[in-house]
Tab-separated table of C-alpha atoms and ligand atoms in Angstrom:
chain	number	residue	atom	x	y	z
A	9	MET	CA	0.000	0.000	0.000
A	10	ASN	CA	1.352	3.413	-0.941
A	11	ASN	CA	1.281	6.324	1.504
A	12	PRO	CA	2.051	9.732	0.111
A	13	SER	CA	4.031	12.051	2.369
A	14	SER	CA	6.290	14.995	1.454
A	15	GLY	CA	7.217	15.203	-2.208
A	16	HIS	CA	10.089	15.335	-4.718
A	17	PRO	CA	10.099	18.591	-6.740
A	18	PHE	CA	10.958	18.411	-10.433
A	19	PRO	CA	13.074	21.163	-11.979
A	20	ASP	CA	11.749	24.312	-13.662
A	21	GLY	CA	11.271	23.861	-17.368
A	22	PHE	CA	10.856	20.092	-17.017
A	23	LEU	CA	8.830	18.742	-19.951
A	24	TRP	CA	5.541	17.215	-18.805
A	25	GLY	CA	3.812	15.626	-21.676
A	26	ALA	CA	2.045	12.836	-23.433
A	27	SER	CA	3.102	11.116	-26.646
A	28	SER	CA	1.450	9.847	-29.783
A	29	ALA	CA	2.374	8.697	-33.292
A	30	ALA	CA	0.611	9.515	-36.542
A	31	HIS	CA	-0.217	6.013	-37.795
A	32	GLN	CA	-1.490	4.982	-34.386
A	33	ILE	CA	-3.992	7.832	-34.004
A	34	GLU	CA	-4.660	9.634	-37.302
A	35	GLY	CA	-6.525	6.963	-39.257
A	36	ASN	CA	-6.521	6.171	-42.981
A	37	ASN	CA	-2.793	6.433	-43.526
A	38	VAL	CA	-3.402	4.840	-46.894
A	39	ASN	CA	-0.103	5.588	-48.625
A	40	SER	CA	2.032	3.971	-45.922
A	41	ASP	CA	3.736	0.583	-45.908
A	42	TRP	CA	1.835	-0.376	-42.751
A	43	TRP	CA	-1.574	0.297	-44.275
A	44	HIS	CA	-0.588	-1.900	-47.180
A	45	ARG	CA	0.579	-4.654	-44.817
A	46	GLU	CA	-2.661	-4.453	-42.856
A	47	HIS	CA	-4.642	-5.067	-46.048
A	48	GLU	CA	-2.612	-7.799	-47.713
A	49	ALA	CA	-4.655	-10.935	-48.334
A	50	ASP	CA	-2.268	-12.985	-46.190
A	51	SER	CA	-1.788	-10.326	-43.489
A	52	THR	CA	-1.001	-11.839	-40.110
A	53	LEU	CA	-2.006	-8.673	-38.266
A	54	PRO	CA	-5.073	-9.260	-36.096
A	55	GLU	CA	-6.755	-5.999	-37.111
A	56	PRO	CA	-6.119	-2.994	-39.365
A	57	SER	CA	-5.722	0.573	-38.140
A	58	GLY	CA	-8.774	1.883	-40.045
A	59	ASP	CA	-9.920	5.265	-38.772
A	60	ALA	CA	-7.737	4.909	-35.644
A	61	CYS	CA	-8.732	7.801	-33.315
A	62	ASP	CA	-9.505	10.051	-36.293
A	63	SER	CA	-6.907	12.431	-34.875
A	64	TYR	CA	-6.108	13.571	-38.392
A	65	HIS	CA	-9.328	15.571	-38.044
A	66	ARG	CA	-9.638	15.709	-34.246
A	67	TRP	CA	-6.138	16.877	-33.276
A	68	ARG	CA	-7.545	20.144	-31.908
A	69	GLU	CA	-9.713	18.219	-29.471
A	70	ASP	CA	-6.707	16.124	-28.406
A	71	MET	CA	-4.590	19.203	-27.793
A	72	ASP	CA	-7.418	21.026	-25.989
A	73	LEU	CA	-7.727	18.115	-23.585
A	74	LEU	CA	-3.984	17.803	-22.940
A	75	ALA	CA	-3.629	21.528	-22.301
A	76	GLU	CA	-6.691	21.603	-20.022
A	77	LEU	CA	-5.356	18.619	-18.086
A	78	GLY	CA	-2.178	20.583	-17.288
A	79	PHE	CA	0.402	19.140	-19.673
A	80	THR	CA	3.044	21.467	-21.048
A	81	ASP	CA	4.346	19.314	-23.914
A	82	TYR	CA	2.802	17.203	-26.657
A	83	ARG	CA	4.791	14.752	-28.717
A	84	PHE	CA	3.312	13.857	-32.093
A	85	SER	CA	4.697	12.600	-35.372
A	86	ILE	CA	4.298	13.865	-38.891
A	87	GLU	CA	3.665	11.287	-41.565
A	88	TRP	CA	6.153	10.912	-44.400
A	89	ALA	CA	3.600	8.895	-46.421
A	90	ARG	CA	1.185	11.842	-46.375
A	91	ILE	CA	3.805	14.507	-47.031
A	92	GLU	CA	5.428	12.576	-49.909
A	93	PRO	CA	2.802	10.096	-51.147
A	94	ALA	CA	4.725	9.524	-54.396
A	95	PRO	CA	8.494	9.874	-54.843
A	96	GLY	CA	9.380	13.543	-55.175
A	97	HIS	CA	5.768	14.730	-54.895
A	98	PHE	CA	5.540	16.840	-51.739
A	99	SER	CA	2.020	17.764	-50.701
A	100	LYS	CA	1.716	21.440	-49.823
A	101	ALA	CA	-1.658	20.729	-48.227
A	102	GLU	CA	-0.235	18.104	-45.854
A	103	ILE	CA	2.713	20.309	-44.960
A	104	ALA	CA	0.213	23.077	-44.163
A	105	HIS	CA	-1.819	20.584	-42.117
A	106	TYR	CA	1.148	19.712	-39.914
A	107	ARG	CA	2.145	23.354	-39.618
A	108	ARG	CA	-1.378	24.077	-38.332
A	109	MET	CA	-0.805	21.378	-35.718
A	110	VAL	CA	2.453	22.983	-34.590
A	111	GLU	CA	0.747	26.364	-34.327
A	112	GLY	CA	-2.297	24.806	-32.690
A	113	ALA	CA	-0.079	23.335	-29.970
A	114	LEU	CA	1.720	26.636	-29.411
A	115	ASP	CA	-1.599	28.526	-29.250
A	116	ARG	CA	-2.701	26.212	-26.438
A	117	GLY	CA	0.527	26.577	-24.486
A	118	LEU	CA	1.746	23.106	-25.451
A	119	ARG	CA	5.336	22.820	-26.647
A	120	PRO	CA	5.312	20.598	-29.732
A	121	MET	CA	7.890	17.792	-29.843
A	122	VAL	CA	7.861	16.563	-33.426
A	123	THR	CA	8.876	13.088	-34.615
A	124	LEU	CA	9.850	12.901	-38.275
A	125	HIS	CA	9.651	9.118	-38.594
A	126	HIS	CA	7.711	6.768	-36.309
A	127	PHE	CA	7.803	3.255	-37.853
A	128	THR	CA	5.774	3.961	-41.010
A	129	VAL	CA	7.308	4.908	-44.369
A	130	PRO	CA	5.661	5.665	-47.712
A	131	ARG	CA	4.678	2.469	-49.495
A	132	TRP	CA	6.872	3.439	-52.441
A	133	PHE	CA	9.913	3.741	-50.127
A	134	ALA	CA	9.334	0.242	-48.725
A	135	GLU	CA	8.782	-1.214	-52.192
A	136	ARG	CA	12.102	0.130	-53.455
A	137	GLY	CA	13.841	-1.808	-50.676
A	138	GLY	CA	13.475	0.297	-47.538
A	139	TRP	CA	16.390	1.583	-45.493
A	140	THR	CA	19.125	-0.496	-47.060
A	141	ALA	CA	18.247	0.223	-50.710
A	142	GLU	CA	20.578	2.447	-52.700
A	143	GLY	CA	19.770	6.113	-52.200
A	144	ALA	CA	17.468	5.503	-49.207
A	145	ILE	CA	19.306	7.889	-46.906
A	146	ASP	CA	19.261	10.633	-49.563
A	147	LEU	CA	15.517	10.178	-49.901
A	148	PHE	CA	15.026	10.432	-46.133
A	149	GLU	CA	17.176	13.537	-46.021
A	150	ARG	CA	15.145	15.068	-48.870
A	151	TYR	CA	11.938	14.419	-46.895
A	152	VAL	CA	13.456	15.894	-43.730
A	153	ARG	CA	14.444	19.062	-45.612
A	154	ALA	CA	10.906	19.303	-47.010
A	155	THR	CA	9.539	19.511	-43.454
A	156	ALA	CA	11.182	22.929	-42.950
A	157	PRO	CA	7.857	24.811	-43.140
A	158	VAL	CA	6.485	22.542	-40.385
A	159	ILE	CA	9.378	22.627	-37.913
A	160	GLY	CA	11.289	25.775	-38.905
A	161	THR	CA	9.857	28.023	-36.202
A	162	GLY	CA	8.358	27.394	-32.787
A	163	VAL	CA	9.482	23.766	-32.472
A	164	ARG	CA	12.122	23.198	-29.826
A	165	HIS	CA	12.491	19.400	-29.979
A	166	VAL	CA	12.660	17.239	-33.074
A	167	ARG	CA	13.148	13.482	-33.079
A	168	THR	CA	14.584	12.105	-36.300
A	169	ILE	CA	13.611	8.447	-35.861
A	170	ASN	CA	11.605	6.666	-33.201
A	171	GLU	CA	13.027	3.397	-31.839
A	172	PRO	CA	15.450	2.523	-34.644
A	173	ASN	CA	16.215	-0.691	-32.769
A	174	MET	CA	12.603	-1.807	-33.194
A	175	ILE	CA	12.771	-0.988	-36.913
A	176	ALA	CA	15.858	-3.199	-37.304
A	177	LEU	CA	14.104	-5.853	-35.215
A	178	ALA	CA	11.085	-5.827	-37.529
A	179	VAL	CA	13.425	-6.537	-40.454
A	180	ALA	CA	15.022	-9.400	-38.495
A	181	PHE	CA	11.576	-10.851	-37.766
A	182	ARG	CA	10.652	-10.619	-41.443
A	183	GLU	CA	13.839	-12.432	-42.409
A	184	LEU	CA	13.057	-15.165	-39.886
A	185	GLY	CA	9.504	-15.376	-41.252
A	186	THR	CA	7.924	-14.643	-37.871
A	187	GLU	CA	6.334	-11.799	-35.979
A	188	VAL	CA	6.352	-13.565	-32.662
A	189	ALA	CA	9.084	-12.875	-30.156
A	190	PRO	CA	10.744	-15.893	-28.606
A	191	ILE	CA	9.738	-16.802	-25.053
A	192	ALA	CA	12.297	-14.316	-23.742
A	193	GLY	CA	14.602	-11.861	-25.453
A	194	ILE	CA	14.697	-10.948	-29.120
A	195	PRO	CA	16.636	-12.115	-32.200
A	196	LEU	CA	19.763	-10.351	-33.369
A	197	LEU	CA	18.849	-7.172	-35.229
A	198	ASP	CA	19.472	-6.777	-38.934
A	199	ARG	CA	22.953	-5.246	-39.119
A	200	PRO	CA	22.662	-3.484	-42.517
A	201	THR	CA	19.414	-1.856	-41.344
A	202	THR	CA	21.088	-0.851	-38.070
A	203	ASP	CA	23.940	0.821	-39.947
A	204	ALA	CA	21.590	2.521	-42.400
A	205	LEU	CA	19.411	3.928	-39.610
A	206	ILE	CA	22.419	5.346	-37.801
A	207	ARG	CA	23.560	7.033	-41.006
A	208	ALA	CA	20.001	8.292	-41.596
A	209	HIS	CA	19.873	9.763	-38.100
A	210	HIS	CA	23.147	11.624	-38.504
A	211	ARG	CA	22.161	12.937	-41.922
A	212	ALA	CA	18.734	14.014	-40.647
A	213	ARG	CA	20.288	15.687	-37.609
A	214	ALA	CA	22.432	17.861	-39.877
A	215	ALA	CA	19.459	18.598	-42.133
A	216	VAL	CA	17.312	19.715	-39.189
A	217	LYS	CA	20.122	21.917	-37.882
A	218	SER	CA	20.354	23.541	-41.294
A	219	ILE	CA	16.621	24.313	-41.085
A	220	SER	CA	17.140	25.975	-37.708
A	221	ALA	CA	20.148	25.838	-35.438
A	222	ASP	CA	17.769	26.454	-32.503
A	223	ILE	CA	16.062	23.083	-32.851
A	224	GLN	CA	17.223	20.502	-30.329
A	225	VAL	CA	17.610	17.235	-32.238
A	226	GLY	CA	17.655	13.710	-30.910
A	227	TRP	CA	16.280	10.223	-31.399
A	228	SER	CA	14.555	7.781	-29.072
A	229	ILE	CA	15.692	4.275	-28.261
A	230	ALA	CA	13.544	1.401	-26.991
A	231	ASN	CA	15.261	0.400	-23.761
A	232	GLN	CA	14.666	-3.264	-23.024
A	233	VAL	CA	16.416	-2.968	-19.667
A	234	TYR	CA	18.652	-5.996	-19.907
A	235	GLN	CA	19.346	-6.918	-16.289
A	236	ALA	CA	22.280	-9.186	-15.593
A	237	LEU	CA	21.798	-11.924	-13.042
A	238	PRO	CA	24.873	-12.303	-10.819
A	239	GLY	CA	27.742	-13.599	-12.925
A	240	ALA	CA	26.020	-12.808	-16.252
A	241	GLU	CA	27.377	-9.273	-16.685
A	242	ALA	CA	29.536	-10.068	-19.725
A	243	VAL	CA	26.769	-12.094	-21.409
A	244	THR	CA	24.376	-9.205	-20.829
A	245	ALA	CA	26.741	-6.600	-22.239
A	246	ALA	CA	27.301	-8.726	-25.349
A	247	TYR	CA	23.550	-9.233	-25.719
A	248	SER	CA	22.680	-5.577	-25.242
A	249	HIS	CA	25.295	-3.995	-27.485
A	250	PRO	CA	23.995	-4.862	-30.987
A	251	ARG	CA	20.353	-4.714	-29.893
A	252	GLU	CA	20.394	-1.364	-28.107
A	253	ASP	CA	23.712	0.204	-27.113
A	254	VAL	CA	24.909	0.726	-30.668
A	255	PHE	CA	21.971	3.111	-31.166
A	256	ILE	CA	22.576	4.880	-27.852
A	257	GLU	CA	26.240	5.365	-28.811
A	258	ALA	CA	25.076	6.998	-32.047
A	259	ALA	CA	23.379	9.709	-29.975
A	260	ARG	CA	26.713	11.072	-28.765
A	261	GLY	CA	26.805	14.594	-30.163
A	262	ASP	CA	22.989	14.916	-30.193
A	263	ASP	CA	21.190	17.624	-28.220
A	264	TRP	CA	19.238	15.039	-26.215
A	265	ILE	CA	18.356	11.361	-26.252
A	266	GLY	CA	14.895	9.881	-25.780
A	267	VAL	CA	14.607	7.069	-23.253
A	268	GLN	CA	11.636	4.735	-23.794
A	269	SER	CA	11.072	2.051	-21.214
A	270	TYR	CA	8.245	-0.241	-20.149
A	271	THR	CA	9.619	-3.448	-18.635
A	272	ARG	CA	12.827	-5.457	-18.208
A	273	THR	CA	14.518	-8.556	-19.591
A	274	ARG	CA	16.644	-10.531	-17.154
A	275	ILE	CA	19.721	-12.205	-18.581
A	276	GLY	CA	21.342	-15.287	-17.103
A	277	ALA	CA	24.503	-17.128	-18.090
A	278	ASP	CA	22.647	-18.800	-20.999
A	279	GLY	CA	20.853	-15.680	-22.185
A	280	PRO	CA	17.422	-14.080	-21.667
A	281	LEU	CA	15.006	-15.464	-19.111
A	282	PRO	CA	11.215	-15.251	-18.968
A	283	ALA	CA	9.564	-13.003	-16.376
A	284	PRO	CA	9.695	-14.425	-12.850
A	285	ASP	CA	6.945	-16.923	-11.957
A	286	GLY	CA	3.828	-15.185	-10.731
A	287	ALA	CA	4.892	-11.758	-12.016
A	288	GLU	CA	2.023	-9.396	-12.792
A	289	ARG	CA	1.675	-8.906	-16.536
A	290	THR	CA	0.161	-6.026	-18.471
A	291	LEU	CA	-2.157	-6.283	-21.472
A	292	THR	CA	0.872	-6.574	-23.770
A	293	GLY	CA	2.083	-9.547	-21.719
A	294	TRP	CA	5.029	-7.575	-20.387
A	295	GLU	CA	6.095	-7.855	-16.766
A	296	TYR	CA	4.727	-5.010	-14.630
A	297	TYR	CA	8.008	-3.411	-13.610
A	298	PRO	CA	8.000	0.392	-13.217
A	299	GLN	CA	11.550	0.314	-11.838
A	300	ALA	CA	12.704	-0.363	-15.411
A	301	LEU	CA	12.763	3.354	-16.122
A	302	GLY	CA	15.485	4.062	-13.543
A	303	HIS	CA	17.665	1.337	-15.022
A	304	ALA	CA	17.043	2.653	-18.560
A	305	LEU	CA	18.012	6.202	-17.583
A	306	ARG	CA	21.203	5.118	-15.820
A	307	HIS	CA	22.178	2.711	-18.586
A	308	THR	CA	21.679	5.405	-21.226
A	309	ALA	CA	23.579	8.058	-19.251
A	310	GLY	CA	26.423	5.588	-18.784
A	311	ILE	CA	26.828	5.450	-22.561
A	312	VAL	CA	26.075	9.000	-23.732
A	313	GLY	CA	27.751	10.896	-20.890
A	314	ASP	CA	26.449	14.437	-20.694
A	315	VAL	CA	23.827	14.275	-23.454
A	316	PRO	CA	20.559	15.340	-21.738
A	317	LEU	CA	17.964	12.611	-21.249
A	318	ILE	CA	14.246	12.951	-21.923
A	319	VAL	CA	11.806	10.171	-21.080
A	320	THR	CA	9.849	10.202	-24.324
A	321	GLU	CA	7.780	7.069	-23.668
A	322	ASN	CA	6.789	5.201	-20.546
A	323	GLY	CA	3.449	3.706	-19.695
A	324	ILE	CA	1.346	0.615	-19.297
A	325	ALA	CA	-1.312	-1.229	-21.281
A	326	THR	CA	-4.033	-1.920	-18.751
A	327	ASP	CA	-7.799	-1.869	-18.329
A	328	ASP	CA	-7.362	-0.884	-14.668
A	329	ASP	CA	-6.528	2.805	-14.491
A	330	THR	CA	-5.439	2.543	-10.848
A	331	ARG	CA	-2.574	0.319	-12.053
A	332	ARG	CA	-1.644	3.070	-14.537
A	333	VAL	CA	-1.367	5.591	-11.686
A	334	ASP	CA	0.579	3.112	-9.588
A	335	TYR	CA	2.943	2.210	-12.426
A	336	THR	CA	3.550	5.836	-13.348
A	337	THR	CA	4.134	6.787	-9.727
A	338	GLY	CA	6.810	4.096	-9.523
A	339	ALA	CA	8.381	5.246	-12.783
A	340	LEU	CA	8.398	8.903	-11.716
A	341	GLN	CA	10.033	7.960	-8.433
A	342	GLU	CA	12.816	6.495	-10.546
A	343	VAL	CA	13.093	9.750	-12.491
A	344	SER	CA	13.182	11.674	-9.263
A	345	ALA	CA	15.908	9.438	-7.812
A	346	ALA	CA	17.913	9.810	-11.030
A	347	LEU	CA	17.639	13.604	-10.766
A	348	GLU	CA	18.744	13.477	-7.141
A	349	ASP	CA	21.773	11.463	-8.254
A	350	GLY	CA	22.676	14.196	-10.724
A	351	LEU	CA	21.411	12.714	-13.999
A	352	ASP	CA	20.350	15.394	-16.443
A	353	VAL	CA	16.748	14.317	-17.040
A	354	ARG	CA	14.819	17.054	-18.817
A	355	GLY	CA	11.315	15.651	-19.122
A	356	TYR	CA	8.734	12.884	-18.866
A	357	LEU	CA	6.313	12.215	-21.718
A	358	HIS	CA	3.839	9.448	-21.043
A	359	TRP	CA	2.868	6.806	-23.596
A	360	SER	CA	0.235	7.325	-24.579
A	361	ALA	CA	-2.008	10.343	-24.839
A	362	LEU	CA	-4.843	8.241	-26.289
A	363	ASP	CA	-5.851	4.610	-26.531
A	364	ASN	CA	-4.537	3.878	-29.990
A	365	TYR	CA	-3.531	1.332	-32.612
A	366	GLU	CA	-0.885	-0.874	-31.039
A	367	TRP	CA	0.621	-2.143	-34.316
A	368	GLY	CA	-1.915	-4.838	-35.090
A	369	SER	CA	-4.490	-4.466	-32.341
A	370	TYR	CA	-6.570	-1.968	-30.408
A	371	LYS	CA	-6.726	-4.266	-27.371
A	372	PRO	CA	-3.684	-3.045	-25.399
A	373	THR	CA	-5.014	0.234	-24.004
A	374	PHE	CA	-2.123	2.561	-23.114
A	375	GLY	CA	-4.119	5.807	-23.091
A	376	LEU	CA	-4.452	8.479	-20.478
A	377	ILE	CA	-7.516	9.294	-22.548
A	378	ALA	CA	-9.986	6.601	-23.610
A	379	VAL	CA	-11.363	6.780	-27.149
A	380	ASP	CA	-14.701	5.325	-28.239
A	381	PRO	CA	-13.930	3.406	-31.465
A	382	ASP	CA	-17.326	4.210	-33.004
A	383	THR	CA	-17.961	7.816	-32.029
A	384	PHE	CA	-14.301	8.787	-31.395
A	385	GLU	CA	-15.473	10.463	-28.194
A	386	ARG	CA	-12.548	11.142	-25.881
A	387	THR	CA	-12.827	10.511	-22.144
A	388	PRO	CA	-9.856	11.416	-19.966
A	389	ARG	CA	-9.188	8.765	-17.351
A	390	PRO	CA	-8.456	9.674	-13.717
A	391	SER	CA	-4.774	8.992	-14.469
A	392	ALA	CA	-4.822	11.839	-17.007
A	393	ALA	CA	-6.061	14.330	-14.409
A	394	TRP	CA	-3.568	12.952	-11.895
A	395	LEU	CA	-0.568	13.236	-14.214
A	396	GLY	CA	-1.688	16.612	-15.564
A	397	GLY	CA	-1.981	17.743	-11.929
A	398	LEU	CA	1.631	16.685	-11.326
A	399	ALA	CA	2.634	18.730	-14.356
A	400	ARG	CA	1.104	21.750	-12.601
A	401	THR	CA	2.529	21.185	-9.120
A	402	ARG	CA	5.773	19.499	-10.220
A	403	VAL	CA	5.752	17.623	-6.922
A	404	LEU	CA	5.475	13.843	-6.778
A	405	PRO	CA	4.170	12.665	-3.426
A	406	ARG	CA	6.901	10.716	-1.675
A	407	ILE	CA	5.792	7.105	-1.417
A	408	THR	CA	6.597	5.001	1.596
A	409	SER	CA	5.544	1.378	1.733
B	527	IFM	O1	3.006	1.817	-29.268
B	527	IFM	C1	4.384	1.688	-29.175
B	527	IFM	C2	5.076	2.882	-29.825
B	527	IFM	O2	4.686	3.048	-31.151
B	527	IFM	C3	6.573	2.717	-29.781
B	527	IFM	N1	7.047	2.383	-28.450
B	527	IFM	C4	6.343	1.350	-27.714
B	527	IFM	C5	4.860	1.608	-27.737
B	527	IFM	C6	4.125	0.504	-26.948
B	527	IFM	O3	4.364	-0.750	-27.511
């Protein structure tokens, strides 16, 4: 049982936000590779994204709610497949759409954090061979430069690529002919894709800086929190490096790095282990383990040194909102402890703003805000008011057990 007493203050200027991604909330992202995959005759995805949360039309409502709840920052992504639906054809209307979103956020007092690429690419880009095809990085850079009217003014934080390690993992899964993770751990990532994504990030970083030197550029890594059992430290380091650390290393020289953490993977002498017997599991099947965030922050800082850290995703898929508050309290305690230990953590953005399309299914509900799939009506959960309240007071009640 948790008993709040005196609290931990978070620093001035700390980013308090919620996160989203275009394909997961906008709906009808018809020119993307994912939409195509969802509609293939032999698709193995349980359900397609369809209208999603209709945020393509309802983004104002989403931002109104987040601002009213007390958040200061909103992370959203802009969709390459909409901006460049055919090679070299850049849609002025879509660029204007995303610029309206940036201005809409600013008008509401929300600082926009813009992701340029969150898992989905234009179908034509995938069909020409994706990230490892000849000229792919040039094409990404050309798209990034075309986003200048969207991000050129008023946007402080830009993320080039979300979770490159998960993108390289998806390629590895495809090569293995599976989409199902082994009982514990994950296969080795595709190395050519890994290298291409790192090059793409560095190229995009320079392109964004040439749009505006004021923009703070980074990327976000999925932290699997590989925890070594006693004696398995070397095995764990060897396991973690190609799956995660290589991407964290590539953030040296960035303005910030995004830390995204949900659960942990324990590693023994023979490799990854399943969650402990009897562990509570969330709707994604992951072990309920809010302490993961502290490990992820410290692991990342240990690699990037003084690059500032921003928690750009952390959350829980649950149908019990009290568990969401409990989980997030535990995670924020980790952030607070990291700050007390001198880590340069600049913000916490919860995943997710809305219940959304979890890459094949709407069942895992991560949202601070529930969304009716038929009417698209938004209903903030108590956790949304609670977290928005923390954004206002910046004080997390100290928890004693
Ligand atoms: O929904 C995803 C998001 O797109 C990327 N990070 C993890 C989230 C939860 O699985």
